[in-house]
Each structure stands twice: as C-alpha cells, then as structure tokens.
Amino acid sequence: MTRIGDFSTMETGNAQIDEQHRELFRLVSDLVDACRWEDDAEMLDEALDFLAVCSARHFASEEALQKKFDYPDLPRHKKLHDNFRRALDELRAKYATTNAISLKELSEQVHAIAARWLGGHIAREDAKVAAHIRRKLADA
C-alpha cells in the first residue's frame, strides 16, 4: 500500500473526526495504488466515486459538528470542503468522460488533490476545529 503520510502527526484529538480521517486516508492510499497497478477503468471509476461519496459524508459530518459547537470559522471551512469536492469532481469527469489521462497521471492527480490536500487540511484546519471543540467542552 502507498504511504501518503504519517497520520499520527495529523490527529486532531477528536475521536469522531480522526476515525473519519483515517478512513479517508485509507481510501486515498488504496486509490493511488489502484491507479499505479490496475488498468481496470471501471474499477477506478468506482473507486473515485466511492472517495467522492465518503468525503462528502465526512464533510457533512464535520460541518454538523462545527455547527453544534459554534465554530466561528465554519463558512470559510465549508468553502475549503467545497473546493476539494469541486477538484475531485473535475478529476472524476475528466477521467470518466475522456479517459484522456494516463493511469500514471491519474495517480499523480489523485495524490495531489486528495492526499496532499487532506494532509494539509487536517494538519492546519481540522486541528483548529478540534482545539475549538476541546475548549468548548472544557468550558461546559
């Protein structure tokens, strides 16, 4: 399996968020591997679709948690999620409609869009959310 980063350095301390992040990282790692070693276009389409569904479910859950704890930066955070969804949708459309990109290029783009984005987002943005939730719980 491809290693897309050391998740332990990105844990937010919020069990719900961290478990969902671990699942997303596993999916991205599997997808990057599939792009490198498989030539089954249908399987890759399904994997990209599955990543889109899982990330959308995670983002909705994370945004609901932010709303529950009155996270003040929720609108900006949601825009970051929307940007990820848009980039993933563009990649899925590019691959599904034209197959104009090679599996190597698809693997590189999946890694750039998903793995790097997720790692950076978790380390910077979701850590802020988790800290906010911890403060709110401590104040309660």
PDB file of C-alpha atoms in Angstrom:
ATOM      1  CA  MET A   1       0.000   0.000   0.000  1.00  0.00           C
ATOM      2  CA  THR A   2       1.179   3.500  -0.786  1.00  0.00           C
ATOM      3  CA  ARG A   3       2.009   5.584   2.250  1.00  0.00           C
ATOM      4  CA  ILE A   4       0.538   9.048   1.801  1.00  0.00           C
ATOM      5  CA  GLY A   5       1.692  10.453   5.091  1.00  0.00           C
ATOM      6  CA  ASP A   6       2.096   9.726   8.750  1.00  0.00           C
ATOM      7  CA  PHE A   7      -1.436  10.094  10.028  1.00  0.00           C
ATOM      8  CA  SER A   8      -0.357  10.094  13.668  1.00  0.00           C
ATOM      9  CA  THR A   9       1.122  13.563  13.171  1.00  0.00           C
ATOM     10  CA  MET A  10      -2.251  14.806  11.902  1.00  0.00           C
ATOM     11  CA  GLU A  11      -4.577  13.553  14.613  1.00  0.00           C
ATOM     12  CA  THR A  12      -6.874  16.266  15.862  1.00  0.00           C
ATOM     13  CA  GLY A  13      -7.666  14.645  19.188  1.00  0.00           C
ATOM     14  CA  ASN A  14     -11.355  14.389  18.301  1.00  0.00           C
ATOM     15  CA  ALA A  15     -12.171  10.669  18.026  1.00  0.00           C
ATOM     16  CA  GLN A  16     -15.011  11.096  15.527  1.00  0.00           C
ATOM     17  CA  ILE A  17     -13.026  13.342  13.183  1.00  0.00           C
ATOM     18  CA  ASP A  18      -9.849  11.256  13.478  1.00  0.00           C
ATOM     19  CA  GLU A  19     -11.640   7.997  12.666  1.00  0.00           C
ATOM     20  CA  GLN A  20     -13.192   9.527   9.564  1.00  0.00           C
ATOM     21  CA  HIS A  21      -9.824  10.953   8.521  1.00  0.00           C
ATOM     22  CA  ARG A  22      -8.179   7.524   8.908  1.00  0.00           C
ATOM     23  CA  GLU A  23     -10.834   6.049   6.617  1.00  0.00           C
ATOM     24  CA  LEU A  24     -10.317   8.789   4.015  1.00  0.00           C
ATOM     25  CA  PHE A  25      -6.552   8.264   4.115  1.00  0.00           C
ATOM     26  CA  ARG A  26      -7.042   4.523   3.636  1.00  0.00           C
ATOM     27  CA  LEU A  27      -9.312   5.152   0.659  1.00  0.00           C
ATOM     28  CA  VAL A  28      -6.888   7.592  -0.933  1.00  0.00           C
ATOM     29  CA  SER A  29      -3.965   5.206  -0.409  1.00  0.00           C
ATOM     30  CA  ASP A  30      -5.941   2.369  -1.987  1.00  0.00           C
ATOM     31  CA  LEU A  31      -6.949   4.578  -4.893  1.00  0.00           C
ATOM     32  CA  VAL A  32      -3.391   5.764  -5.536  1.00  0.00           C
ATOM     33  CA  ASP A  33      -2.249   2.125  -5.507  1.00  0.00           C
ATOM     34  CA  ALA A  34      -5.061   1.135  -7.854  1.00  0.00           C
ATOM     35  CA  CYS A  35      -4.061   3.861 -10.281  1.00  0.00           C
ATOM     36  CA  ARG A  36      -0.489   2.616 -10.260  1.00  0.00           C
ATOM     37  CA  TRP A  37      -1.132  -1.111 -10.556  1.00  0.00           C
ATOM     38  CA  GLU A  38      -4.523  -1.600 -12.177  1.00  0.00           C
ATOM     39  CA  ASP A  39      -5.701  -0.987 -15.692  1.00  0.00           C
ATOM     40  CA  ASP A  40      -9.365  -1.599 -14.959  1.00  0.00           C
ATOM     41  CA  ALA A  41     -11.098   1.674 -15.856  1.00  0.00           C
ATOM     42  CA  GLU A  42     -14.415   0.563 -14.357  1.00  0.00           C
ATOM     43  CA  MET A  43     -12.770  -0.265 -11.029  1.00  0.00           C
ATOM     44  CA  LEU A  44     -11.005   3.102 -10.995  1.00  0.00           C
ATOM     45  CA  ASP A  45     -14.275   4.909 -11.767  1.00  0.00           C
ATOM     46  CA  GLU A  46     -15.910   3.089  -8.865  1.00  0.00           C
ATOM     47  CA  ALA A  47     -13.015   3.938  -6.552  1.00  0.00           C
ATOM     48  CA  LEU A  48     -13.179   7.635  -7.472  1.00  0.00           C
ATOM     49  CA  ASP A  49     -16.946   7.613  -6.959  1.00  0.00           C
ATOM     50  CA  PHE A  50     -16.530   5.914  -3.581  1.00  0.00           C
ATOM     51  CA  LEU A  51     -13.962   8.515  -2.495  1.00  0.00           C
ATOM     52  CA  ALA A  52     -16.377  11.278  -3.519  1.00  0.00           C
ATOM     53  CA  VAL A  53     -19.217   9.732  -1.510  1.00  0.00           C
ATOM     54  CA  CYS A  54     -17.054   9.122   1.567  1.00  0.00           C
ATOM     55  CA  SER A  55     -15.515  12.582   1.522  1.00  0.00           C
ATOM     56  CA  ALA A  56     -18.943  14.204   1.107  1.00  0.00           C
ATOM     57  CA  ARG A  57     -20.281  12.180   4.055  1.00  0.00           C
ATOM     58  CA  HIS A  58     -17.258  13.139   6.156  1.00  0.00           C
ATOM     59  CA  PHE A  59     -17.504  16.830   5.257  1.00  0.00           C
ATOM     60  CA  ALA A  60     -21.206  16.878   6.154  1.00  0.00           C
ATOM     61  CA  SER A  61     -20.477  15.222   9.492  1.00  0.00           C
ATOM     62  CA  GLU A  62     -17.588  17.558  10.229  1.00  0.00           C
ATOM     63  CA  GLU A  63     -19.619  20.647   9.307  1.00  0.00           C
ATOM     64  CA  ALA A  64     -22.501  19.479  11.527  1.00  0.00           C
ATOM     65  CA  LEU A  65     -20.051  19.052  14.401  1.00  0.00           C
ATOM     66  CA  GLN A  66     -18.679  22.561  13.786  1.00  0.00           C
ATOM     67  CA  LYS A  67     -22.207  23.964  13.788  1.00  0.00           C
ATOM     68  CA  LYS A  68     -23.037  22.110  17.014  1.00  0.00           C
ATOM     69  CA  PHE A  69     -20.031  23.678  18.738  1.00  0.00           C
ATOM     70  CA  ASP A  70     -20.492  27.144  17.178  1.00  0.00           C
ATOM     71  CA  TYR A  71     -17.191  27.064  15.301  1.00  0.00           C
ATOM     72  CA  PRO A  72     -16.717  30.694  14.207  1.00  0.00           C
ATOM     73  CA  ASP A  73     -14.784  29.855  11.012  1.00  0.00           C
ATOM     74  CA  LEU A  74     -17.372  27.386   9.656  1.00  0.00           C
ATOM     75  CA  PRO A  75     -18.213  29.385   6.488  1.00  0.00           C
ATOM     76  CA  ARG A  76     -14.557  29.518   5.399  1.00  0.00           C
ATOM     77  CA  HIS A  77     -14.012  25.888   6.385  1.00  0.00           C
ATOM     78  CA  LYS A  78     -17.038  24.841   4.330  1.00  0.00           C
ATOM     79  CA  LYS A  79     -15.619  26.700   1.318  1.00  0.00           C
ATOM     80  CA  LEU A  80     -12.419  24.655   1.648  1.00  0.00           C
ATOM     81  CA  HIS A  81     -14.505  21.479   1.610  1.00  0.00           C
ATOM     82  CA  ASP A  82     -16.419  22.750  -1.423  1.00  0.00           C
ATOM     83  CA  ASN A  83     -13.135  23.442  -3.232  1.00  0.00           C
ATOM     84  CA  PHE A  84     -11.989  19.868  -2.587  1.00  0.00           C
ATOM     85  CA  ARG A  85     -15.289  18.447  -3.845  1.00  0.00           C
ATOM     86  CA  ARG A  86     -15.067  20.587  -6.966  1.00  0.00           C
ATOM     87  CA  ALA A  87     -11.480  19.490  -7.710  1.00  0.00           C
ATOM     88  CA  LEU A  88     -12.376  15.832  -7.176  1.00  0.00           C
ATOM     89  CA  ASP A  89     -15.483  16.166  -9.355  1.00  0.00           C
ATOM     90  CA  GLU A  90     -13.400  17.755 -12.128  1.00  0.00           C
ATOM     91  CA  LEU A  91     -10.894  14.917 -11.963  1.00  0.00           C
ATOM     92  CA  ARG A  92     -13.661  12.305 -12.000  1.00  0.00           C
ATOM     93  CA  ALA A  93     -15.297  13.967 -15.004  1.00  0.00           C
ATOM     94  CA  LYS A  94     -12.003  14.274 -16.852  1.00  0.00           C
ATOM     95  CA  TYR A  95     -11.214  10.608 -16.316  1.00  0.00           C
ATOM     96  CA  ALA A  96     -14.750   9.276 -16.882  1.00  0.00           C
ATOM     97  CA  THR A  97     -15.661  11.233 -19.982  1.00  0.00           C
ATOM     98  CA  THR A  98     -12.457  11.175 -21.934  1.00  0.00           C
ATOM     99  CA  ASN A  99     -10.013   8.710 -20.394  1.00  0.00           C
ATOM    100  CA  ALA A 100      -7.637  11.334 -21.744  1.00  0.00           C
ATOM    101  CA  ILE A 101      -5.252  10.962 -18.857  1.00  0.00           C
ATOM    102  CA  SER A 102      -2.975   8.015 -18.231  1.00  0.00           C
ATOM    103  CA  LEU A 103      -3.192   5.964 -15.074  1.00  0.00           C
ATOM    104  CA  LYS A 104       0.135   7.460 -14.008  1.00  0.00           C
ATOM    105  CA  GLU A 105      -1.257  10.962 -14.422  1.00  0.00           C
ATOM    106  CA  LEU A 106      -4.468   9.959 -12.655  1.00  0.00           C
ATOM    107  CA  SER A 107      -2.418   8.576  -9.769  1.00  0.00           C
ATOM    108  CA  GLU A 108      -0.420  11.800  -9.541  1.00  0.00           C
ATOM    109  CA  GLN A 109      -3.555  13.954  -9.635  1.00  0.00           C
ATOM    110  CA  VAL A 110      -5.346  11.810  -7.057  1.00  0.00           C
ATOM    111  CA  HIS A 111      -2.306  12.132  -4.822  1.00  0.00           C
ATOM    112  CA  ALA A 112      -2.139  15.900  -5.330  1.00  0.00           C
ATOM    113  CA  ILE A 113      -5.840  16.563  -4.945  1.00  0.00           C
ATOM    114  CA  ALA A 114      -6.707  14.073  -2.262  1.00  0.00           C
ATOM    115  CA  ALA A 115      -3.645  13.025  -0.300  1.00  0.00           C
ATOM    116  CA  ARG A 116      -1.819  16.339  -0.168  1.00  0.00           C
ATOM    117  CA  TRP A 117      -4.990  18.349   0.279  1.00  0.00           C
ATOM    118  CA  LEU A 118      -6.302  16.086   3.022  1.00  0.00           C
ATOM    119  CA  GLY A 119      -2.995  16.061   4.865  1.00  0.00           C
ATOM    120  CA  GLY A 120      -2.640  19.813   4.757  1.00  0.00           C
ATOM    121  CA  HIS A 121      -6.283  20.417   5.584  1.00  0.00           C
ATOM    122  CA  ILE A 122      -6.226  18.076   8.563  1.00  0.00           C
ATOM    123  CA  ALA A 123      -2.968  19.437   9.938  1.00  0.00           C
ATOM    124  CA  ARG A 124      -3.976  23.097   9.573  1.00  0.00           C
ATOM    125  CA  GLU A 125      -7.742  23.454   9.546  1.00  0.00           C
ATOM    126  CA  ASP A 126      -9.194  20.434  11.313  1.00  0.00           C
ATOM    127  CA  ALA A 127      -6.713  20.791  14.148  1.00  0.00           C
ATOM    128  CA  LYS A 128      -8.209  24.259  14.762  1.00  0.00           C
ATOM    129  CA  VAL A 129     -11.702  22.763  14.822  1.00  0.00           C
ATOM    130  CA  ALA A 130     -10.666  20.075  17.303  1.00  0.00           C
ATOM    131  CA  ALA A 131      -8.999  22.663  19.544  1.00  0.00           C
ATOM    132  CA  HIS A 132     -12.161  24.789  19.459  1.00  0.00           C
ATOM    133  CA  ILE A 133     -14.301  21.782  20.423  1.00  0.00           C
ATOM    134  CA  ARG A 134     -11.932  20.875  23.279  1.00  0.00           C
ATOM    135  CA  ARG A 135     -12.163  24.463  24.601  1.00  0.00           C
ATOM    136  CA  LYS A 136     -15.961  24.410  24.380  1.00  0.00           C
ATOM    137  CA  LEU A 137     -16.150  21.079  26.221  1.00  0.00           C
ATOM    138  CA  ALA A 138     -13.725  22.295  28.894  1.00  0.00           C
ATOM    139  CA  ASP A 139     -15.819  25.438  29.432  1.00  0.00           C
ATOM    140  CA  ALA A 140     -19.053  23.464  29.757  1.00  0.00           C
TER     141      ALA A 140
END
